[in-house]
Short mmCIF file of C-alpha atoms and ligand atoms in Angstrom, two decimals:
data_model
loop_
_atom_site.label_atom_id
_atom_site.label_comp_id
_atom_site.label_asym_id
_atom_site.label_seq_id
_atom_site.Cartn_x
_atom_site.Cartn_y
_atom_site.Cartn_z
CA UNK A 30 140.65 139.00 -26.42
CA UNK A 31 138.48 135.89 -26.56
CA UNK A 32 137.07 136.05 -23.03
CA UNK A 33 137.65 137.37 -19.53
CA UNK A 34 140.00 134.47 -18.69
CA UNK A 35 142.26 135.39 -21.60
CA UNK A 36 142.10 139.03 -20.46
CA UNK A 37 143.07 138.12 -16.89
CA UNK A 38 146.05 136.05 -18.07
CA UNK A 39 147.08 138.90 -20.39
CA UNK A 40 147.14 141.46 -17.54
CA UNK A 41 149.08 138.97 -15.41
CA UNK A 42 151.66 138.51 -18.19
CA UNK A 43 152.09 142.26 -18.82
CA UNK A 44 152.62 143.02 -15.11
CA UNK A 45 154.88 139.98 -14.62
CA UNK A 46 157.10 141.22 -17.46
CA UNK A 47 157.17 144.74 -16.01
CA UNK A 48 158.66 143.42 -12.75
CA UNK A 49 160.76 140.61 -14.28
CA UNK A 50 158.87 137.97 -12.34
CA UNK A 51 160.38 134.50 -12.48
CA UNK A 52 158.68 132.56 -15.35
CA UNK A 53 158.01 129.70 -12.91
CA UNK A 54 155.90 131.97 -10.66
CA UNK A 55 154.08 133.50 -13.64
CA UNK A 56 153.26 130.01 -14.87
CA UNK A 57 151.93 128.91 -11.48
CA UNK A 58 149.75 132.02 -11.24
CA UNK A 59 148.45 131.57 -14.80
CA UNK A 60 146.14 128.79 -13.71
CA UNK A 61 144.14 128.24 -10.50
CA UNK A 62 145.84 126.04 -7.90
CA UNK A 63 142.54 124.18 -7.49
CA UNK A 64 139.36 124.15 -9.56
CA UNK A 65 136.35 121.96 -8.92
CA UNK A 66 133.29 121.35 -11.04
CA UNK A 67 130.38 119.57 -9.40
CA UNK A 68 126.66 118.99 -9.76
CA UNK A 69 123.78 119.98 -7.50
CA UNK A 70 120.53 117.99 -7.77
CA UNK A 71 117.52 120.13 -6.83
CA UNK A 72 113.90 119.05 -6.29
CA UNK A 73 111.84 121.57 -8.27
CA UNK A 74 108.36 122.70 -7.15
CA UNK A 75 106.66 120.44 -9.75
CA UNK A 76 108.36 117.37 -8.23
CA UNK A 77 110.99 116.94 -10.98
CA UNK A 78 114.69 116.67 -10.10
CA UNK A 79 116.97 119.05 -11.98
CA UNK A 80 120.76 118.89 -12.10
CA UNK A 81 122.77 122.16 -11.95
CA UNK A 82 126.48 122.59 -12.70
CA UNK A 83 128.60 124.49 -10.18
CA UNK A 84 132.23 125.56 -9.86
CA UNK A 85 134.66 126.79 -7.22
CA UNK A 86 138.09 128.12 -8.06
CA UNK A 87 140.99 128.73 -5.66
CA UNK A 88 143.51 130.81 -7.55
CA UNK A 89 146.42 130.97 -5.10
CA UNK A 90 146.51 130.70 -1.31
CA UNK A 91 150.09 131.87 -0.71
CA UNK A 92 148.84 134.93 1.23
CA UNK A 93 145.97 133.22 3.07
CA UNK A 94 142.70 131.33 2.67
CA UNK A 95 140.84 131.72 -0.62
CA UNK A 96 137.86 134.05 -0.30
CA UNK A 97 135.05 135.56 -2.25
CA UNK A 98 131.87 135.53 -4.20
CA UNK A 99 129.35 133.16 -5.68
CA UNK A 100 128.02 134.11 -9.12
CA UNK A 101 124.74 132.61 -10.33
CA UNK A 102 123.75 133.19 -13.94
CA UNK A 103 122.51 131.04 -16.82
CA UNK A 104 125.47 131.64 -19.16
CA UNK A 105 128.18 131.16 -16.53
CA UNK A 106 131.42 129.60 -17.80
CA UNK A 107 134.27 127.89 -15.94
CA UNK A 108 136.67 130.40 -17.55
CA UNK A 109 134.73 133.31 -15.99
CA UNK A 110 135.08 131.75 -12.53
CA UNK A 111 138.80 131.10 -13.01
CA UNK A 112 139.37 134.70 -14.12
CA UNK A 113 137.36 136.15 -11.25
CA UNK A 114 139.36 134.07 -8.75
CA UNK A 115 142.57 135.51 -10.20
CA UNK A 116 141.16 139.06 -9.95
CA UNK A 117 140.38 138.35 -6.28
CA UNK A 118 143.98 137.27 -5.57
CA UNK A 119 145.09 140.59 -7.03
CA UNK A 120 142.47 142.65 -5.14
CA UNK A 121 143.28 140.98 -1.82
CA UNK A 122 146.99 141.64 -2.26
CA UNK A 123 146.27 145.27 -3.23
CA UNK A 124 144.15 145.75 -0.08
CA UNK A 125 146.87 144.15 2.12
CA UNK A 126 144.42 141.38 2.96
CA UNK A 127 145.91 138.08 4.13
CA UNK A 128 143.79 136.05 1.72
CA UNK A 129 143.96 134.37 -1.65
CA UNK A 130 141.51 134.63 -4.54
CA UNK A 131 138.45 132.43 -4.56
CA UNK A 132 135.30 132.46 -6.67
CA UNK A 133 132.40 130.09 -7.09
CA UNK A 134 129.36 129.91 -9.25
CA UNK A 135 126.28 128.04 -10.36
CA UNK A 136 125.00 127.88 -13.93
CA UNK A 137 121.34 128.76 -13.25
CA UNK A 138 118.83 131.55 -13.73
CA UNK A 139 117.73 132.71 -10.27
CA UNK A 140 114.95 134.83 -11.79
CA UNK A 141 113.22 131.78 -13.32
CA UNK A 142 113.15 129.87 -10.02
CA UNK A 143 110.76 130.08 -7.07
CA UNK A 144 112.27 131.22 -3.77
CA UNK A 145 112.03 127.66 -2.43
CA UNK A 146 113.83 126.22 -5.48
CA UNK A 147 116.53 128.85 -5.19
CA UNK A 148 117.04 128.19 -1.49
CA UNK A 149 117.38 124.44 -2.17
CA UNK A 150 119.93 125.21 -4.91
CA UNK A 151 122.03 127.48 -2.69
CA UNK A 152 121.93 125.04 0.25
CA UNK A 153 122.84 122.26 -2.20
CA UNK A 154 125.88 124.31 -3.31
CA UNK A 155 127.18 124.32 0.28
CA UNK A 156 126.33 120.63 0.85
CA UNK A 157 128.19 119.53 -2.28
CA UNK A 158 131.11 121.97 -1.88
CA UNK A 159 131.43 121.60 1.90
CA UNK A 160 133.68 124.68 2.24
CA UNK A 161 136.29 123.95 4.89
CA UNK A 162 135.75 127.10 6.95
CA UNK A 163 137.24 130.48 7.71
CA UNK A 164 140.88 129.34 7.46
CA UNK A 165 140.54 127.63 4.07
CA UNK A 166 137.69 128.80 1.84
CA UNK A 167 135.19 131.60 2.49
CA UNK A 168 132.36 132.01 -0.04
CA UNK A 169 130.61 135.38 -0.39
CA UNK A 170 128.10 137.06 -2.71
CA UNK A 171 128.38 138.14 -6.34
CA UNK A 172 125.98 138.59 -9.29
CA UNK A 173 122.77 136.64 -8.56
CA UNK A 174 123.41 136.27 -4.83
CA UNK A 175 123.08 138.67 -1.89
CA UNK A 176 122.57 138.78 1.86
CA UNK A 177 119.63 136.37 1.86
CA UNK A 178 121.57 133.68 -0.03
CA UNK A 179 124.59 134.18 2.26
CA UNK A 180 122.31 133.66 5.29
CA UNK A 181 121.13 130.33 3.76
CA UNK A 182 124.76 129.35 3.07
CA UNK A 183 125.83 130.17 6.63
CA UNK A 184 122.92 128.24 8.10
CA UNK A 185 123.61 125.21 5.90
CA UNK A 186 127.31 125.27 6.74
CA UNK A 187 126.59 125.54 10.47
CA UNK A 188 124.01 122.71 10.26
CA UNK A 189 126.64 120.46 8.62
CA UNK A 190 129.44 121.28 11.05
CA UNK A 191 127.27 121.71 14.16
CA UNK A 192 129.19 124.88 15.09
CA UNK A 193 128.53 128.59 14.87
CA UNK A 194 131.11 129.90 12.39
CA UNK A 195 130.27 133.47 11.36
CA UNK A 196 133.67 133.91 9.68
CA UNK A 197 133.02 130.98 7.31
CA UNK A 198 130.73 132.95 4.98
CA UNK A 199 131.00 136.61 3.90
CA UNK A 200 128.44 139.25 2.87
CA UNK A 201 125.96 138.09 5.53
CA UNK A 202 123.16 140.26 6.95
CA UNK A 203 124.41 142.38 9.89
CA UNK A 204 122.12 140.42 12.25
CA UNK A 205 124.10 137.25 11.45
CA UNK A 206 127.55 138.84 11.75
CA UNK A 207 127.79 140.85 8.53
CA UNK A 208 129.80 144.07 8.70
CA UNK A 209 128.17 147.44 9.07
CA UNK A 210 128.99 149.54 6.01
CA UNK A 211 129.20 146.46 3.81
CA UNK A 212 126.54 147.65 1.33
CA UNK A 213 128.30 150.99 0.76
CA UNK A 214 131.87 149.63 0.80
CA UNK A 215 132.52 149.28 -2.94
CA UNK A 216 130.87 152.55 -3.99
CA UNK A 217 132.63 154.35 -1.16
CA UNK A 218 136.00 153.00 -2.32
CA UNK A 219 135.24 154.10 -5.90
CA UNK A 220 134.39 157.62 -4.67
CA UNK A 221 137.55 157.83 -2.52
CA UNK A 222 139.72 156.82 -5.51
CA UNK A 223 137.90 159.38 -7.68
CA UNK A 224 138.56 162.19 -5.16
CA UNK A 225 142.24 161.26 -5.01
CA UNK A 226 142.65 161.01 -8.79
CA UNK A 227 140.91 164.38 -9.25
CA UNK A 228 143.28 165.97 -6.74
CA UNK A 229 146.26 164.47 -8.64
CA UNK A 230 144.92 165.89 -11.91
CA UNK A 231 144.26 169.32 -10.38
CA UNK A 232 140.47 169.13 -10.85
CA UNK A 233 138.40 171.32 -8.51
CA UNK A 234 135.54 169.14 -7.24
CA UNK A 235 132.77 171.71 -7.77
CA UNK A 236 133.88 172.34 -11.36
CA UNK A 237 134.29 168.66 -12.25
CA UNK A 238 131.67 167.00 -14.45
CA UNK A 239 130.87 163.29 -14.30
CA UNK A 240 128.95 160.56 -16.18
CA UNK A 241 128.09 157.29 -14.41
CA UNK A 242 126.94 154.14 -16.18
CA UNK A 243 124.89 151.99 -13.78
CA UNK A 244 122.90 153.18 -10.77
CA UNK A 245 122.79 150.00 -8.66
CA UNK A 246 124.57 149.24 -5.41
CA UNK A 247 127.93 150.59 -6.57
CA UNK A 248 126.90 153.39 -8.98
CA UNK A 249 124.33 154.95 -6.64
CA UNK A 250 126.65 155.05 -3.59
CA UNK A 251 129.45 156.52 -5.73
CA UNK A 252 127.08 159.12 -7.22
CA UNK A 253 125.81 160.13 -3.76
CA UNK A 254 129.32 160.67 -2.38
CA UNK A 255 130.44 162.65 -5.43
CA UNK A 256 127.28 164.78 -5.33
CA UNK A 257 127.82 165.51 -1.63
CA UNK A 258 131.33 166.77 -2.45
CA UNK A 259 129.97 169.15 -5.09
CA UNK A 260 130.76 167.23 -8.30
CA UNK A 261 128.37 167.95 -11.18
CA UNK A 262 126.90 164.66 -12.34
CA UNK A 263 125.62 165.37 -15.84
CA UNK A 264 124.58 161.86 -16.87
CA UNK A 265 123.45 158.66 -15.16
CA UNK A 266 122.27 155.51 -16.88
CA UNK A 267 120.83 152.12 -15.99
CA UNK A 268 119.69 149.14 -18.02
CA UNK A 269 116.52 151.02 -19.08
CA UNK A 270 118.20 154.16 -20.45
CA UNK A 271 120.22 157.30 -19.72
CA UNK A 272 119.35 160.75 -18.35
CA UNK A 273 121.27 163.98 -18.93
CA UNK A 274 121.15 167.43 -17.35
CA UNK A 275 123.80 170.01 -18.35
CA UNK A 276 123.22 171.81 -15.02
CA UNK A 277 123.89 168.64 -13.02
CA UNK A 278 121.50 166.00 -11.68
CA UNK A 279 120.30 166.28 -8.08
CA UNK A 280 121.37 162.81 -6.86
CA UNK A 281 119.45 163.05 -3.57
CA UNK A 282 116.23 163.51 -5.54
CA UNK A 283 117.24 160.85 -8.08
CA UNK A 284 117.78 158.29 -5.28
CA UNK A 285 114.24 159.01 -4.01
CA UNK A 286 112.87 158.74 -7.56
CA UNK A 287 114.64 155.40 -8.22
CA UNK A 288 113.38 154.04 -4.89
CA UNK A 289 109.81 154.67 -6.14
CA UNK A 290 110.14 153.78 -9.84
CA UNK A 291 113.05 151.32 -9.96
CA UNK A 292 114.72 153.20 -12.83
CA UNK A 293 116.45 156.49 -13.66
CA UNK A 294 114.58 157.17 -16.91
CA UNK A 295 112.01 159.99 -17.05
CA UNK A 296 113.54 161.64 -13.97
CA UNK A 297 111.80 165.06 -13.89
CA UNK A 298 113.91 167.88 -15.34
CA UNK A 299 116.47 165.67 -17.12
CA UNK A 300 116.58 164.83 -20.83
CA UNK A 301 116.57 161.25 -22.10
CA UNK A 302 119.60 160.37 -24.21
CA UNK A 303 120.79 157.27 -26.04
CA UNK A 304 122.61 155.12 -23.44
CA UNK A 305 125.53 154.53 -25.81
CA UNK A 306 126.21 158.32 -25.88
CA UNK A 307 127.39 158.19 -22.25
CA UNK A 308 130.85 157.25 -23.49
CA UNK A 309 131.08 160.26 -25.81
CA UNK A 310 129.93 163.01 -23.48
CA UNK A 311 132.06 166.04 -22.81
CA UNK A 312 132.68 165.29 -19.13
CA UNK A 313 135.84 165.22 -16.99
CA UNK A 314 135.21 161.87 -15.32
CA UNK A 315 133.62 158.68 -16.65
CA UNK A 316 132.64 155.95 -14.20
CA UNK A 317 131.47 152.64 -15.70
CA UNK A 318 129.59 150.98 -12.81
CA UNK A 319 127.43 148.43 -14.59
CA UNK A 320 128.82 145.50 -16.58
CA UNK A 321 132.00 144.25 -18.25
CA UNK A 322 133.35 145.04 -21.75
CA UNK A 323 131.55 148.37 -22.30
CA UNK A 324 134.61 150.44 -23.25
CA UNK A 325 135.85 148.75 -26.39
CA UNK A 326 137.94 149.54 -29.46
CA UNK A 327 134.67 150.74 -31.07
CA UNK A 328 134.09 153.63 -28.63
CA UNK A 329 137.41 154.23 -26.80
CA UNK A 330 138.58 156.75 -29.41
CA UNK A 331 135.48 158.90 -28.84
CA UNK A 332 135.87 159.15 -25.06
CA UNK A 333 136.44 162.78 -24.04
CA UNK A 334 136.78 162.25 -20.28
CA UNK A 335 140.25 162.81 -18.85
CA UNK A 336 139.72 160.31 -16.05
CA UNK A 337 138.07 156.86 -16.14
CA UNK A 338 137.40 155.14 -12.81
CA UNK A 339 136.49 151.47 -13.24
CA UNK A 340 133.79 150.74 -10.68
CA UNK A 341 132.55 147.66 -12.57
CA UNK A 342 134.66 144.55 -13.00
CA UNK A 343 136.39 144.48 -16.39
CA UNK A 344 134.52 147.36 -18.09
CA UNK A 345 137.44 148.09 -20.45
CA UNK A 346 138.74 145.56 -22.96
CA UNK A 347 142.55 145.29 -23.27
CA UNK A 348 142.32 146.75 -26.80
CA UNK A 349 140.43 149.80 -25.47
CA UNK A 350 142.82 150.03 -22.54
CA UNK A 351 145.68 150.53 -25.00
CA UNK A 352 143.72 153.28 -26.81
CA UNK A 353 142.93 155.14 -23.57
CA UNK A 354 146.56 154.92 -22.51
CA UNK A 355 147.69 156.26 -25.91
CA UNK A 356 145.26 159.18 -25.55
CA UNK A 357 146.73 160.01 -22.12
CA UNK A 358 143.49 159.32 -20.28
CA UNK A 359 144.12 158.52 -16.62
CA UNK A 360 142.49 155.20 -15.67
CA UNK A 361 141.99 153.89 -12.15
CA UNK A 362 141.69 150.12 -12.66
CA UNK A 363 138.93 147.91 -11.27
CA UNK A 364 141.26 145.87 -9.06
CA UNK A 365 141.96 149.06 -7.09
CA UNK A 366 138.85 151.22 -7.62
CA UNK A 367 136.29 148.56 -6.63
CA UNK A 368 138.39 146.80 -3.98
CA UNK A 369 136.41 148.45 -1.15
CA UNK A 370 133.99 145.51 -1.06
CA UNK A 371 136.83 142.99 -0.69
CA UNK A 372 138.42 145.13 2.02
CA UNK A 373 135.22 145.31 4.08
CA UNK A 374 134.68 141.54 3.56
CA UNK A 375 138.05 141.15 5.25
CA UNK A 376 136.81 143.32 8.13
CA UNK A 377 133.69 141.13 8.26
CA UNK A 378 135.87 138.04 8.65
CA UNK A 379 137.97 139.69 11.40
CA UNK A 380 134.73 140.56 13.25
CA UNK A 381 133.51 136.97 12.80
CA UNK A 382 136.76 135.46 14.07
CA UNK A 383 136.82 137.74 17.10
CA UNK A 384 133.09 137.39 17.82
CA UNK A 385 132.74 141.15 17.95
CA UNK A 386 131.42 143.92 15.73
CA UNK A 387 132.65 147.35 14.69
CA UNK A 388 130.83 150.67 14.43
CA UNK A 389 130.23 151.89 10.87
CA UNK A 390 132.55 154.83 11.51
CA UNK A 391 135.46 152.48 12.29
CA UNK A 392 134.73 150.40 9.16
CA UNK A 393 134.80 153.54 7.00
CA UNK A 394 138.01 154.89 8.59
CA UNK A 395 139.81 151.57 8.12
CA UNK A 396 138.53 151.27 4.54
CA UNK A 397 139.77 154.75 3.66
CA UNK A 398 143.20 154.07 5.16
CA UNK A 399 143.63 150.83 3.20
CA UNK A 400 142.33 151.95 -0.17
CA UNK A 401 144.14 155.29 -0.18
CA UNK A 402 147.32 153.57 1.00
CA UNK A 403 147.06 151.21 -1.99
CA UNK A 404 146.23 154.14 -4.30
CA UNK A 405 149.46 155.92 -3.32
CA UNK A 406 151.63 152.79 -3.62
CA UNK A 407 150.21 152.05 -7.07
CA UNK A 408 150.73 155.65 -8.24
CA UNK A 409 154.38 155.52 -7.23
CA UNK A 410 154.88 152.11 -8.90
CA UNK A 411 153.35 153.55 -12.10
CA UNK A 412 156.01 156.29 -11.99
CA UNK A 413 158.82 153.92 -11.00
CA UNK A 414 158.11 151.41 -13.80
CA UNK A 415 156.68 153.97 -16.28
CA UNK A 416 153.57 151.85 -16.81
CA UNK A 417 149.81 152.42 -16.65
CA UNK A 418 148.07 152.31 -13.29
CA UNK A 419 146.50 148.99 -14.29
CA UNK A 420 149.89 147.36 -14.83
CA UNK A 421 151.18 149.07 -11.67
CA UNK A 422 148.25 147.69 -9.63
CA UNK A 423 148.86 144.14 -10.88
CA UNK A 424 152.62 144.55 -10.33
CA UNK A 425 152.04 145.79 -6.76
CA UNK A 426 149.91 142.71 -6.03
CA UNK A 427 152.22 140.27 -7.82
CA UNK A 428 155.25 141.44 -5.85
CA UNK A 429 153.44 140.55 -2.60
CA UNK A 430 152.09 137.21 -3.82
CA UNK A 431 155.44 136.22 -5.33
CA UNK A 432 157.28 137.08 -2.12
CA UNK A 433 154.92 134.82 -0.14
CA UNK A 434 155.42 132.04 -2.70
CA UNK A 435 159.22 132.33 -2.52
CA UNK A 436 159.21 132.36 1.29
CA UNK A 437 157.11 129.20 1.25
CA UNK A 438 159.64 127.60 -1.06
CA UNK A 439 157.21 127.36 -3.96
CA UNK A 440 159.74 128.61 -6.47
P1 LIG B 948 123.68 146.15 -9.37
O1 LIG B 948 123.00 144.98 -9.97
O2 LIG B 948 123.27 146.63 -8.03
O3 LIG B 948 123.57 147.40 -10.36
C1 LIG B 948 123.93 147.33 -11.70
C2 LIG B 948 123.44 148.60 -12.38
O4 LIG B 948 123.86 148.57 -13.74
C3 LIG B 948 121.92 148.74 -12.43
O5 LIG B 948 121.58 150.11 -12.33
C4 LIG B 948 121.57 148.22 -13.82
O6 LIG B 948 120.33 148.73 -14.29
C5 LIG B 948 122.73 148.74 -14.59
N1 LIG B 948 122.99 148.04 -15.84
C6 LIG B 948 123.02 146.70 -16.07
N2 LIG B 948 123.29 146.46 -17.35
C7 LIG B 948 123.48 147.67 -17.93
C8 LIG B 948 123.79 148.09 -19.23
N3 LIG B 948 123.99 147.20 -20.21
N4 LIG B 948 123.88 149.43 -19.47
C9 LIG B 948 123.69 150.33 -18.50
N5 LIG B 948 123.39 149.99 -17.24
C10 LIG B 948 123.29 148.68 -16.97
O7 LIG B 948 125.23 145.78 -9.41
P2 LIG B 948 126.39 146.42 -8.54
O8 LIG B 948 126.56 145.59 -7.31
O9 LIG B 948 126.18 147.88 -8.44
O10 LIG B 948 127.66 146.08 -9.43
C11 LIG B 948 128.01 146.89 -10.54
C12 LIG B 948 129.36 146.48 -11.07
O11 LIG B 948 130.33 146.59 -10.01
C13 LIG B 948 129.46 145.02 -11.56
O12 LIG B 948 130.38 144.98 -12.62
C14 LIG B 948 130.05 144.28 -10.38
O13 LIG B 948 130.74 143.10 -10.79
C15 LIG B 948 131.01 145.34 -9.86
N6 LIG B 948 131.38 145.15 -8.47
C16 LIG B 948 130.43 145.17 -7.50
C17 LIG B 948 130.80 145.01 -6.17
C18 LIG B 948 129.78 145.09 -5.07
O14 LIG B 948 130.18 145.12 -3.90
N7 LIG B 948 128.50 145.14 -5.36
C19 LIG B 948 132.15 144.80 -5.84
C20 LIG B 948 133.11 144.79 -6.86
C21 LIG B 948 132.71 144.98 -8.17
#
C-alpha cells in the first residue's frame, strides 16, 4: 500500500464487503466529511515570523462529536491525518463511545523549537481552528503533544470563549480536569486484550513468553501488567536497541533502570541483540508498541509468535496482515487493542461535562468492562463472518456507524 490513508480505505472496503454495506455508505465513509487546512503564523524567538501548516479532519459525526488527537511532526501529511480520523471513528464505535473520529496536526518539529515558540504555535492552532466545543470537536494529544500542550490548548480556548469548558479538550493534566488513569489507559487495554487472547488460545500466563517492541507510555505499562501476572518477557526494545534474557526480564527493575538512563539498552543481566531480531524470536506473544509499518512482507514469514497484539497504531502492513492470517497467527488489531486511551478520553469528557471526577479504580473498572465487551463481540463476529479479527473489528464498528447514518436519513 502507498500510505496509511490507502491502508485505512482498504480495511474499510474489506470490512464493508464482509457485511454487504450499502455502496453509498461505504463511499461516504471513504473520505472525511470535513477536512480543513490552515496556516499558523508564529513569532519565533529571533523576531522572525514563520508560517506553519495545520490540518483538522472530521471523519464522520453520525455517532457524536468528532474527537481526538493532535499530531505534530515535521513530515506530517494530510493523508495521515485523514487516515487517523477514520481510525478514530472505528475505535470510538468499537468502544461504544458516542463520538465520531477527529484528528488534527501541525507540520512542525517540536524538538527544534524553544518552549515559548512551541507554546505560541499550539495556542495559534486553537486560535486559527477555533474548535466549537465539547459537542462538536474535541482535540486531544497525539505524537508530539502531551498534557502540557493540552493545558495550553484548554487555556487558549477558554480565553477565546470566556467560559470554563473542561470537556472541550482531552488529555489534560488531572489538575485541569484530566481523568485519573489516563496515562495507563492504553497500555492497560493492551494488557487486558492480551490476557483474554491468551485464555482463548489456552496459554498459561506463567508459561507464556513475550517480546515487546517499544518501552514508552504504552509498552512500559503493558509490560508491567504482563510481568505482574507472571508472563515471561524475554525481549524489550526501544529506539536505541533491544535486550534479551531467556530467563525473563524483571520489568520492575527495568522500569527503575529506564527512569535513570532513559533507555533499555545495557540493562544489567540482559544480552544486547539486534533490534530487528525481535520479530523472529521464539516467543508466544509479540507486542509491537512503537511505530507503524514494522511488520511487513519482509519479516512476517519469519514471525514465530502465535499471537500478535497491536499496541501501536498500524504496525502491520496489509500485505503482512495477509501473511500472518495465512500462517494462522492470531492478531488482535490496533483499533481494539489500543482503544483504551480513546475509552478513557471519553470518561474524561463525561467528567468534564458533569463537573465531577472519578476515582482511578472506577476508571479502570469501566475501561475493563468496555474493552472486554468489545473483545467478545469482535471474537463472535470473526466466527460469524469467518474473517480475521481485524476485519471483524472494522465490521463491528461499521455496523454501528451505518445504523446511525441510516437512522439520520443519510442513506
Ligand atoms: P512513546 O513515545 O511514549 O514510546 C514509544 C517507544 O517506542 C519508545 O520506547 C521509543 O524508544 C520506541 N521506539 C520508537 N521508534 C522505535 C523503533 N523504530 N524501534 C523500536 N522502538 C522504537 O509512545 P507511546 O505513547 O507509547 O505510543 C506507542 C505507540 O502506541 C504509537 O504507535 C502510538 O501511536 C500508539 N498509541 C498510543 C496511545 C497512547 O495513549 N499513548 C494510544 C493509542 C495508540
